[in-house]
mmCIF file of C-alpha atoms in Angstrom:
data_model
loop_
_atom_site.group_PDB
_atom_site.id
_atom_site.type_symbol
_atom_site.label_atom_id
_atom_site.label_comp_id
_atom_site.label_asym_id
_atom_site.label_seq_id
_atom_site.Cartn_x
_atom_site.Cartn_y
_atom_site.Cartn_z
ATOM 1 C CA UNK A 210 -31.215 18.894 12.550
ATOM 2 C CA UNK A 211 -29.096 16.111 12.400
ATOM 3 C CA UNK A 212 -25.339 16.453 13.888
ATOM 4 C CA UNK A 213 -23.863 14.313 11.182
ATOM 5 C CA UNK A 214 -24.699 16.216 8.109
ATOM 6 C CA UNK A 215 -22.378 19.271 9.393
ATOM 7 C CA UNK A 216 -19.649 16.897 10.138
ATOM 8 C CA UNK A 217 -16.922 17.081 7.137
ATOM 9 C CA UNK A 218 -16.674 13.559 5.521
ATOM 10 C CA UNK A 219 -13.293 11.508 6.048
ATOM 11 C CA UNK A 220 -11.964 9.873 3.346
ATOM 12 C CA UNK A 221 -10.971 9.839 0.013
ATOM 13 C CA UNK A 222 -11.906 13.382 -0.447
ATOM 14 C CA UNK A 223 -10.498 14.743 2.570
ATOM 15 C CA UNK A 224 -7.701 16.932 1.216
ATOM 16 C CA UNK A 225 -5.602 17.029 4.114
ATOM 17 C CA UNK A 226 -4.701 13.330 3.876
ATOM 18 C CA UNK A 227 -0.701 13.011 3.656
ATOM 19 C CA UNK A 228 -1.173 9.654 3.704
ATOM 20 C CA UNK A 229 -3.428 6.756 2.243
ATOM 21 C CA UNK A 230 -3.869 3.711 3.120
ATOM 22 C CA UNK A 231 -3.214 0.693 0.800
ATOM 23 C CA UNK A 232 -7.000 -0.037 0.313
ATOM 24 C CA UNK A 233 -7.805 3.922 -0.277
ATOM 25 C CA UNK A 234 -4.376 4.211 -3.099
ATOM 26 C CA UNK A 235 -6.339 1.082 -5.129
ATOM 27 C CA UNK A 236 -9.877 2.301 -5.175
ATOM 28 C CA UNK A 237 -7.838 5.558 -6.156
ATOM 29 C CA UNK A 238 -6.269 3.184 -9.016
ATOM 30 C CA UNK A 239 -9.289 1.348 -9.327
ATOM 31 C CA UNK A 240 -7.264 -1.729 -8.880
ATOM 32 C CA UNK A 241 -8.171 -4.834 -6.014
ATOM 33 C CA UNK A 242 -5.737 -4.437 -2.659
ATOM 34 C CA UNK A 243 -3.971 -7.592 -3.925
ATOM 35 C CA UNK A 244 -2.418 -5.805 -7.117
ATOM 36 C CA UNK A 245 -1.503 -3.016 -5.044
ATOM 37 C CA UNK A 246 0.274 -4.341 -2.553
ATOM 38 C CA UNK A 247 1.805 -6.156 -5.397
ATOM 39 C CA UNK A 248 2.987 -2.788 -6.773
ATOM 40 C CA UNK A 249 4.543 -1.897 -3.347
ATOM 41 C CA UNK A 250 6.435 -5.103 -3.032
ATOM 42 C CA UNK A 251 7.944 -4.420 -6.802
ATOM 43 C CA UNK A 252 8.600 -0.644 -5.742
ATOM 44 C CA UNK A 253 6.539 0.569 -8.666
ATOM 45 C CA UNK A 254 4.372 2.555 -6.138
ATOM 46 C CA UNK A 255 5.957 4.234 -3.423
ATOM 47 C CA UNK A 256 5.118 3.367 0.327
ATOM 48 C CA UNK A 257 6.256 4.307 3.738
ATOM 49 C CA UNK A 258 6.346 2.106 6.864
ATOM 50 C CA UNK A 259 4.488 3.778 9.748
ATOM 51 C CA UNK A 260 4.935 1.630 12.731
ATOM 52 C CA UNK A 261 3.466 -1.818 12.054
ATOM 53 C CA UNK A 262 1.567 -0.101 9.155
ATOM 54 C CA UNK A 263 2.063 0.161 5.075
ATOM 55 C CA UNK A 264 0.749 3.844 3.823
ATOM 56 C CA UNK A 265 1.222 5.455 0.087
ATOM 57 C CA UNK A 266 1.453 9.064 0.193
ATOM 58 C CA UNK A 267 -1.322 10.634 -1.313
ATOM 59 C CA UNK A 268 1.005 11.838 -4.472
ATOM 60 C CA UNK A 269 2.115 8.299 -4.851
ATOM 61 C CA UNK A 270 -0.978 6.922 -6.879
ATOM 62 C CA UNK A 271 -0.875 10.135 -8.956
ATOM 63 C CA UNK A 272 3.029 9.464 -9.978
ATOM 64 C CA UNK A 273 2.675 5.631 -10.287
ATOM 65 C CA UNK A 274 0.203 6.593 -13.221
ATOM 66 C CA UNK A 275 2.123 9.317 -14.772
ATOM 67 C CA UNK A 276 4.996 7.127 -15.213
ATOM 68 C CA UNK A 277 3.153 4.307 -16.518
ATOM 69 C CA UNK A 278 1.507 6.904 -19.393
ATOM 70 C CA UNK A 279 5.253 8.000 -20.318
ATOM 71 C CA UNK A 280 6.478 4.096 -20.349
ATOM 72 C CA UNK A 281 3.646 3.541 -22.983
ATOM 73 C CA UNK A 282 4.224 6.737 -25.152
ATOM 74 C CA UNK A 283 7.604 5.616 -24.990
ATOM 75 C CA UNK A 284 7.194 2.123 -26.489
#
């Protein structure tokens, strides 16, 4: 049997993740890295400095959407 296949996947789907990193929150957006650091540096999607490191919580993507539904309901 092979030891891999009883190993739980890492990843996107891993729902203990508190934290994603910037390539993980834009294939969550389906957007390229560029835009979303792009988004970070505006503050439209929340990060965190860990160390030397840029992460987006993992409720970040999620709320970055939400508000940009209301913003175009709204207009």
């Amino acid at each position: 049997m092979d030891e891999h296949a009883t190993l739980p996947a890492l990843g996107e789907d891993d729902t203990t993740l508190v934290l994603l990193t910037v390539e993980e929150a834009a294939r969550r957006l389906r957007i390229g890295r560029t835009t979303c650091f792009a988004l970070i540096r505006t503050g439209e999607l929340e990060s965190i400095p860990v160390g030397r490191l840029r992460r987006v919580p993992v409720d970040a993507p999620a709320a970055y959407v939400a508000r940009q539904r209301a913003a175009h309901r709204a207009a």
